[in-house]
Tab-separated table of C-alpha atoms in Angstrom:
chain	number	residue	atom	x	y	z
A	1	MET	CA	206.327	88.316	162.281
A	2	HIS	CA	208.735	87.529	165.098
A	3	GLY	CA	206.655	88.841	167.979
A	4	PRO	CA	207.025	88.592	171.752
A	5	THR	CA	205.794	85.638	173.751
A	6	LEU	CA	203.626	86.869	176.604
A	7	HIS	CA	203.091	85.072	179.901
A	8	PRO	CA	199.944	85.323	182.029
A	9	HIS	CA	200.012	87.184	185.312
A	10	PRO	CA	198.180	85.722	188.326
A	11	LYS	CA	195.715	88.320	189.487
A	12	GLY	CA	196.116	89.877	192.897
A	13	THR	CA	199.617	88.566	193.576
A	14	LEU	CA	201.840	91.553	192.813
A	15	VAL	CA	201.861	95.287	193.424
A	16	SER	CA	202.216	97.557	190.420
A	17	THR	CA	205.821	98.600	189.811
A	18	THR	CA	204.815	102.168	189.065
A	19	MET	CA	203.437	102.556	192.606
A	20	ARG	CA	206.953	102.234	194.042
A	21	HIS	CA	209.190	103.222	191.139
A	22	PRO	CA	208.498	103.762	187.437
A	23	MET	CA	210.968	101.285	185.921
A	24	VAL	CA	208.755	101.027	182.873
A	25	PRO	CA	209.840	101.965	179.322
A	26	ALA	CA	208.282	104.833	177.377
A	27	VAL	CA	206.913	102.181	174.998
A	28	PRO	CA	207.408	98.399	174.842
A	29	PRO	CA	210.247	97.205	172.609
A	30	ARG	CA	209.511	96.817	168.920
A	31	PHE	CA	210.954	93.940	166.907
A	32	VAL	CA	212.772	94.987	163.728
A	33	GLU	CA	214.462	93.073	160.924
A	34	ASP	CA	217.167	93.844	158.347
A	35	ILE	CA	218.731	96.430	160.627
A	36	TYR	CA	222.013	96.621	158.725
A	37	THR	CA	222.871	96.270	155.045
A	38	PRO	CA	225.241	93.455	153.988
A	39	GLU	CA	228.011	96.036	153.529
A	40	GLU	CA	227.464	97.425	157.032
A	41	ILE	CA	227.487	93.919	158.517
A	42	ASP	CA	230.855	93.263	156.844
A	43	ILE	CA	232.248	96.460	158.375
A	44	LEU	CA	231.039	95.671	161.882
A	45	PHE	CA	232.081	92.021	161.938
A	46	GLY	CA	235.408	92.957	160.369
A	47	ILE	CA	236.168	95.227	163.326
A	48	VAL	CA	235.075	92.606	165.855
A	49	ARG	CA	236.990	89.725	164.244
A	50	ARG	CA	240.228	91.556	163.440
A	51	GLY	CA	240.306	93.742	166.526
A	52	GLY	CA	240.676	92.695	170.108
A	53	PRO	CA	241.412	90.832	172.178
A	54	TRP	CA	238.197	91.827	173.936
A	55	ARG	CA	237.718	91.835	177.707
A	56	LEU	CA	234.875	90.450	179.806
A	57	ILE	CA	232.020	92.867	180.495
A	58	ALA	CA	232.332	92.129	184.216
A	59	ALA	CA	236.012	93.113	184.180
A	60	GLN	CA	235.170	96.481	182.652
A	61	HIS	CA	232.452	97.508	185.069
A	62	PHE	CA	232.671	95.759	188.455
A	63	SER	CA	235.219	95.297	191.223
A	64	SER	CA	233.140	93.156	193.586
A	65	ALA	CA	230.138	90.836	193.756
A	66	GLU	CA	228.276	93.539	195.700
A	67	GLU	CA	228.613	95.962	192.789
A	68	TYR	CA	227.430	93.296	190.331
A	69	MET	CA	224.439	92.465	192.520
A	70	ALA	CA	223.461	96.133	192.684
A	71	VAL	CA	222.919	95.964	188.929
A	72	SER	CA	221.585	92.467	188.296
A	73	GLY	CA	219.488	91.759	191.371
A	74	PRO	CA	219.061	88.597	193.440
A	75	LYS	CA	219.980	85.202	192.030
A	76	ASN	CA	217.539	82.843	193.807
A	77	ARG	CA	220.468	81.527	195.771
A	78	ASP	CA	221.497	80.590	199.297
A	79	LEU	CA	221.684	83.992	200.984
A	80	ASP	CA	224.115	82.622	203.567
A	81	ARG	CA	226.658	81.920	200.864
A	82	LYS	CA	229.072	84.782	200.242
A	83	LEU	CA	229.507	85.360	196.523
A	84	GLU	CA	232.727	86.392	194.842
A	85	LEU	CA	232.783	88.171	191.503
A	86	SER	CA	234.334	85.042	189.986
A	87	ASP	CA	231.133	83.114	190.839
A	88	LEU	CA	229.167	85.361	188.491
A	89	LEU	CA	231.412	85.312	185.427
A	90	THR	CA	230.108	84.212	182.042
A	91	PRO	CA	232.077	84.346	178.761
A	92	THR	CA	230.491	87.589	177.543
A	93	PHE	CA	232.997	90.086	176.165
A	94	ARG	CA	232.612	93.701	175.064
A	95	GLY	CA	234.169	96.296	172.830
A	96	TYR	CA	233.151	99.653	171.323
A	97	PHE	CA	232.650	100.980	167.816
A	98	GLY	CA	232.001	104.405	169.321
A	99	ASN	CA	231.690	106.068	172.703
A	100	TYR	CA	231.262	109.554	174.154
A	101	GLY	CA	229.225	110.293	171.008
A	102	ILE	CA	232.254	109.876	168.714
A	103	PRO	CA	233.516	107.027	166.498
A	104	LEU	CA	236.380	105.009	167.975
A	105	GLU	CA	236.829	102.905	164.856
A	106	GLY	CA	237.381	104.766	161.592
A	107	ALA	CA	235.585	102.128	159.535
A	108	ALA	CA	232.427	102.634	161.617
A	109	HIS	CA	232.373	106.437	161.318
A	110	GLU	CA	229.224	106.710	159.201
A	111	LEU	CA	227.469	104.044	161.254
A	112	CYS	CA	228.034	106.010	164.453
A	113	TYR	CA	225.940	108.813	162.924
A	114	ASN	CA	223.470	106.464	161.219
A	115	ARG	CA	220.304	108.451	160.458
A	116	LYS	CA	218.163	105.311	160.205
A	117	LEU	CA	219.100	104.275	163.759
A	118	LEU	CA	218.750	107.786	165.169
A	119	ASP	CA	215.317	108.211	163.578
A	120	MET	CA	214.135	104.915	165.100
A	121	ILE	CA	215.089	106.175	168.565
A	122	LYS	CA	213.608	109.652	168.049
A	123	ASP	CA	210.354	108.178	166.787
A	124	MET	CA	210.086	105.900	169.833
A	125	HIS	CA	210.020	108.965	172.099
A	126	GLY	CA	208.395	111.440	169.728
A	127	ALA	CA	211.457	113.629	170.238
A	128	LYS	CA	212.766	116.338	167.917
A	129	TYR	CA	216.509	115.779	168.379
A	130	ALA	CA	218.834	112.849	169.047
A	131	ALA	CA	222.549	112.653	169.806
A	132	PRO	CA	224.620	109.452	169.521
A	133	ASN	CA	225.836	108.154	172.847
A	134	SER	CA	227.519	104.757	172.832
A	135	TYR	CA	227.928	102.085	170.188
A	136	LEU	CA	229.089	98.788	171.619
A	137	PHE	CA	229.158	95.105	170.814
A	138	ASN	CA	229.015	91.922	172.861
A	139	VAL	CA	230.757	88.718	171.804
A	140	ARG	CA	229.342	85.768	173.686
A	141	ALA	CA	230.586	82.205	173.719
A	142	PRO	CA	228.225	79.431	174.875
A	143	ALA	CA	227.145	80.583	178.309
A	144	HIS	CA	224.776	80.160	181.195
A	145	SER	CA	222.849	83.273	182.212
A	146	TYR	CA	223.027	84.204	185.873
A	147	ASP	CA	221.596	87.634	185.094
A	148	ALA	CA	218.288	87.792	186.942
A	149	GLY	CA	217.306	90.843	184.919
A	150	HIS	CA	218.919	94.254	184.728
A	151	PHE	CA	218.459	97.607	183.029
A	152	ASP	CA	221.112	99.526	181.121
A	153	SER	CA	223.097	102.142	182.962
A	154	PRO	CA	220.890	105.253	183.035
A	155	SER	CA	222.071	108.813	182.611
A	156	TRP	CA	221.295	112.144	184.172
A	157	ARG	CA	222.510	115.599	183.270
A	158	GLY	CA	225.980	115.717	184.805
A	159	MET	CA	226.123	112.019	185.741
A	160	ASN	CA	226.314	109.206	183.225
A	161	LYS	CA	228.099	105.942	182.388
A	162	PHE	CA	231.286	107.857	181.609
A	163	ASN	CA	231.761	109.350	185.068
A	164	THR	CA	229.560	107.240	187.357
A	165	PRO	CA	229.986	103.562	188.294
A	166	ILE	CA	227.234	101.356	186.901
A	167	TRP	CA	226.323	100.032	190.347
A	168	LEU	CA	225.671	103.563	191.611
A	169	SER	CA	223.665	104.541	188.524
A	170	SER	CA	221.476	101.480	189.028
A	171	VAL	CA	220.846	102.284	192.681
A	172	MET	CA	220.011	105.878	191.785
A	173	ALA	CA	217.484	104.779	189.170
A	174	LYS	CA	215.776	102.329	191.516
A	175	SER	CA	215.594	104.953	194.256
A	176	GLY	CA	213.337	107.182	192.132
A	177	LEU	CA	214.994	110.297	193.584
A	178	PHE	CA	216.581	111.770	190.471
A	179	GLU	CA	213.888	111.930	187.801
A	180	GLN	CA	214.187	115.710	187.333
A	181	TRP	CA	217.697	115.259	185.877
A	182	GLU	CA	216.899	112.212	183.715
A	183	LEU	CA	218.297	112.018	180.189
A	184	ARG	CA	215.886	110.142	177.949
A	185	SER	CA	217.488	107.564	175.729
A	186	GLY	CA	216.856	104.709	173.355
A	187	GLN	CA	218.677	101.779	171.819
A	188	VAL	CA	218.656	99.811	168.588
A	189	ILE	CA	219.917	96.308	169.310
A	190	ALA	CA	220.859	93.954	166.482
A	191	LEU	CA	221.376	90.283	167.321
A	192	PHE	CA	223.109	87.556	165.368
A	193	TYR	CA	222.467	84.066	166.745
A	194	ASP	CA	221.611	81.520	164.080
A	195	SER	CA	220.218	78.895	166.446
A	196	ASP	CA	216.973	78.144	168.235
A	197	VAL	CA	218.747	76.644	171.274
A	198	ASP	CA	217.783	79.211	173.928
A	199	GLY	CA	219.488	82.548	173.195
A	200	GLY	CA	216.411	84.778	173.338
A	201	PHE	CA	215.728	88.161	174.920
A	202	THR	CA	213.497	88.314	178.021
A	203	TYR	CA	212.043	91.651	179.102
A	204	TRP	CA	209.576	93.082	181.633
A	205	PRO	CA	207.633	95.815	179.772
A	206	GLU	CA	205.319	96.642	182.696
A	207	GLY	CA	207.936	96.506	185.434
A	208	PRO	CA	209.855	93.716	187.155
A	209	ASP	CA	206.938	92.643	189.336
A	210	ARG	CA	204.734	92.049	186.301
A	211	PRO	CA	204.979	89.048	183.959
A	212	PRO	CA	207.793	88.911	181.400
A	213	ALA	CA	207.691	88.672	177.633
A	214	ARG	CA	210.391	87.448	175.294
A	215	PHE	CA	211.680	87.457	171.767
A	216	ALA	CA	212.859	83.949	170.896
A	217	ALA	CA	215.871	83.027	168.760
A	218	PRO	CA	217.057	82.682	166.063
A	219	PHE	CA	218.167	86.222	165.226
A	220	ARG	CA	219.604	87.093	161.835
A	221	ASN	CA	220.360	90.823	161.655
A	222	SER	CA	217.185	91.342	163.686
A	223	GLY	CA	216.470	92.738	167.102
A	224	LEU	CA	214.619	95.572	168.739
A	225	VAL	CA	214.154	99.280	169.195
A	226	THR	CA	213.925	99.657	172.922
A	227	HIS	CA	214.141	101.836	176.019
A	228	ASN	CA	216.457	99.600	178.019
A	229	GLU	CA	217.483	102.227	180.565
A	230	LYS	CA	213.954	102.070	181.971
A	231	MET	CA	213.190	98.386	181.430
A	232	PHE	CA	214.423	95.224	183.106
A	233	HIS	CA	215.666	92.707	180.543
A	234	ARG	CA	218.168	89.872	180.149
A	235	GLY	CA	220.029	87.990	177.472
A	236	GLU	CA	219.147	84.340	177.932
A	237	ALA	CA	221.598	81.445	178.105
A	238	SER	CA	222.901	80.528	174.661
A	239	GLY	CA	225.053	78.150	172.666
A	240	PRO	CA	225.385	74.361	172.874
A	241	ARG	CA	224.317	73.424	176.391
A	242	HIS	CA	227.225	71.047	177.010
A	243	LYS	CA	229.725	73.835	176.293
A	244	ARG	CA	228.373	76.535	178.595
A	245	SER	CA	230.823	76.038	181.457
A	246	ILE	CA	234.448	77.038	180.898
A	247	PRO	CA	236.901	75.776	183.522
A	248	GLY	CA	239.549	78.399	184.092
A	249	LEU	CA	237.499	81.433	183.072
A	250	GLN	CA	238.726	84.379	185.135
A	251	LEU	CA	238.304	88.119	185.330
A	252	ASP	CA	241.210	88.852	182.980
A	253	SER	CA	240.247	86.260	180.340
A	254	THR	CA	239.953	87.642	176.796
A	255	ILE	CA	238.528	86.570	173.447
A	256	ALA	CA	239.771	87.147	169.900
A	257	GLY	CA	238.912	85.991	166.412
A	258	ALA	CA	241.021	83.218	164.899
A	259	GLY	CA	240.919	82.605	161.170
A	260	ASP	CA	237.662	83.087	159.303
A	261	ASP	CA	235.237	81.309	161.642
A	262	GLN	CA	236.852	80.584	165.025
A	263	TRP	CA	236.945	82.388	168.383
A	264	VAL	CA	239.527	81.692	171.082
A	265	ILE	CA	239.342	82.503	174.802
A	266	ARG	CA	242.698	82.886	176.530
A	267	ASN	CA	244.194	83.514	179.929
A	268	ALA	CA	247.274	85.495	178.902
A	269	ASP	CA	248.875	83.216	176.281
A	270	GLU	CA	247.045	80.051	177.370
A	271	GLU	CA	244.107	78.942	175.230
A	272	ILE	CA	241.264	77.696	177.446
A	273	ALA	CA	238.401	77.404	174.922
A	274	ARG	CA	237.708	77.597	171.183
A	275	TYR	CA	234.381	77.971	169.348
A	276	HIS	CA	232.952	78.143	165.848
A	277	ASP	CA	230.893	81.095	164.591
A	278	SER	CA	227.767	78.922	164.703
A	279	GLU	CA	228.097	78.536	168.494
A	280	MET	CA	228.419	82.254	169.214
A	281	ARG	CA	225.892	84.999	169.953
A	282	PHE	CA	226.711	88.544	168.799
A	283	LEU	CA	225.007	91.789	169.791
A	284	PHE	CA	225.450	95.269	168.296
A	285	HIS	CA	224.054	97.924	170.632
A	286	TYR	CA	223.491	101.476	169.343
A	287	GLY	CA	222.419	104.093	171.890
A	288	ALA	CA	221.389	107.740	171.677
A	289	TYR	CA	220.021	110.477	173.911
A	290	VAL	CA	216.880	112.283	172.794
A	291	PHE	CA	215.744	115.840	173.448
A	292	GLU	CA	212.227	117.222	173.330
A	293	ASP	CA	213.298	120.574	171.885
A	294	LEU	CA	216.312	122.859	171.519
A	295	ALA	CA	215.987	124.178	175.081
A	296	ASP	CA	216.128	120.619	176.380
A	297	ALA	CA	219.267	119.941	174.313
A	298	LYS	CA	220.962	123.187	175.425
A	299	ARG	CA	220.311	122.407	179.076
A	300	TYR	CA	222.315	119.196	178.615
A	301	PHE	CA	225.141	120.463	176.422
A	302	GLU	CA	225.595	123.772	178.278
A	303	HIS	CA	225.488	122.081	181.720
A	304	THR	CA	223.076	124.598	183.202
A	305	ASP	CA	221.281	122.102	185.452
A	306	ASP	CA	223.708	119.265	186.208
A	307	LEU	CA	223.460	116.693	188.968
A	308	THR	CA	226.732	116.147	190.892
A	309	LEU	CA	228.096	113.123	192.703
A	310	ASP	CA	228.098	114.965	196.040
A	311	THR	CA	224.435	115.906	195.589
A	312	ALA	CA	223.493	112.361	194.608
A	313	LEU	CA	225.249	110.782	197.607
A	314	ARG	CA	223.741	113.362	199.962
A	315	MET	CA	220.236	112.684	198.609
A	316	LEU	CA	220.698	108.927	198.958
A	317	SER	CA	222.018	109.297	202.516
A	318	ASP	CA	219.128	111.603	203.433
A	319	ASP	CA	216.672	109.077	202.018
A	320	LEU	CA	218.257	106.246	204.015
A	321	ARG	CA	217.774	108.283	207.179
A	322	ARG	CA	214.142	109.016	206.295
A	323	ARG	CA	213.617	105.280	205.871
A	324	GLY	CA	215.232	104.596	209.255
A	325	VAL	CA	218.101	102.640	207.702
A	326	GLN	CA	221.159	102.485	209.944
A	327	PHE	CA	224.512	103.090	208.270
A	328	ASP	CA	227.919	104.495	209.143
A	329	GLU	CA	229.062	107.692	207.487
A	330	SER	CA	232.019	106.935	205.261
A	331	SER	CA	234.691	109.298	204.017
A	332	HIS	CA	234.955	107.112	200.896
A	333	PRO	CA	231.403	105.888	200.248
A	334	MET	CA	232.129	104.975	196.621
A	335	HIS	CA	234.582	102.318	197.785
A	336	ASP	CA	232.828	101.208	200.970
A	337	SER	CA	231.520	97.687	200.301
A	338	GLU	CA	229.214	97.822	203.335
A	339	PHE	CA	227.623	101.053	202.098
A	340	VAL	CA	227.144	99.462	198.662
A	341	LYS	CA	225.401	96.494	200.330
A	342	ILE	CA	223.082	98.800	202.288
A	343	LEU	CA	222.114	100.764	199.179
A	344	THR	CA	221.572	97.559	197.204
A	345	ARG	CA	219.301	96.068	199.862
A	346	THR	CA	217.379	99.284	200.491
A	347	TYR	CA	216.485	99.837	196.844
A	348	ASP	CA	216.240	96.167	195.927
A	349	MET	CA	214.142	95.638	192.825
A	350	ALA	CA	214.329	92.696	190.453
A	351	PRO	CA	212.101	90.390	188.432
A	352	GLY	CA	210.305	87.651	190.287
A	353	SER	CA	209.207	85.424	187.418
A	354	TYR	CA	210.725	84.086	184.214
A	355	PRO	CA	209.394	82.455	181.038
A	356	ALA	CA	209.078	78.687	181.296
A	357	ASP	CA	211.196	78.391	178.133
A	358	ALA	CA	213.948	80.635	179.552
A	359	PRO	CA	214.485	79.909	183.244
A	360	LEU	CA	217.148	81.598	185.332
A	361	ASP	CA	220.318	79.535	185.744
A	362	LEU	CA	221.134	79.001	189.406
A	363	ILE	CA	224.661	79.623	190.628
A	364	GLY	CA	226.255	76.393	191.791
A	365	ALA	CA	223.539	74.250	190.186
A	366	VAL	CA	225.072	73.954	186.719
């Protein structure tokens, strides 16, 4: 059995996460194997290889280093050094099989409503109903991992990843102010990385101030059933170590399949890197919302108790004042980098320890 590797926690050194904010999953992740049939794997990889080009994850979700840091936490770096978003880029690209609860690729239609995956997520929560949410994939070339640990973008009734920036969703979750609107969720994550050179999955099942655990590579159509919107986790560095830095990687770089077993990263028409399948790490990420009963589902779908952006920003501002945090009122708080910095610092929460076999890469040290 491919089980997690646990790491001892020094007694008396940390305060329980749940005393300040419950960023703890409903249950710890469960390792699963043979997630997809061979026919399903052919469908999924066919879409990934023949589609594209695919954009960087960072390009799809962030416009500044401050927004990235609000999601991924501190980087054990020189705090006097101002980071740019380009400093944080790794060659990790993303596309979607489905989104908004609907298939975006015709060939993946049945998979978007996969009963096996939905039942796994329902069973994790003991819920009666489940509704597909997003179905995405990551294509990752050899890469360092500057991610100090993050959690997936959470959702609330009325506010979710489709209408709320990820940085704001992360701040809201860490604030602990919005639990009454929380949408419970779950994910089935399938990994394909046929190597034991790094490439594992680190997670903090008892909160970021408790010791981590990890699932080590290789992964062959295996992965986990997990509650990643309430659990800090990170994909570890992967691929041949001497190929993990890509000179010229920029925010608008893309990747696409080439032939039967090659992947090419380009800046516009210029090829800047090329890799073989064996050097790549692939992730298929299926997500669904769960509902305790029909009344719970109706409250979501009929929008009878939605959280709004104005309410969320007012509650955050009120909480800053209660904490004695000084800030200037902004007419455009969503685009005020100083306000983003203040929120990020006020609700700062990130892992403080890492497995010895999967250390955090330091920016500027590799």
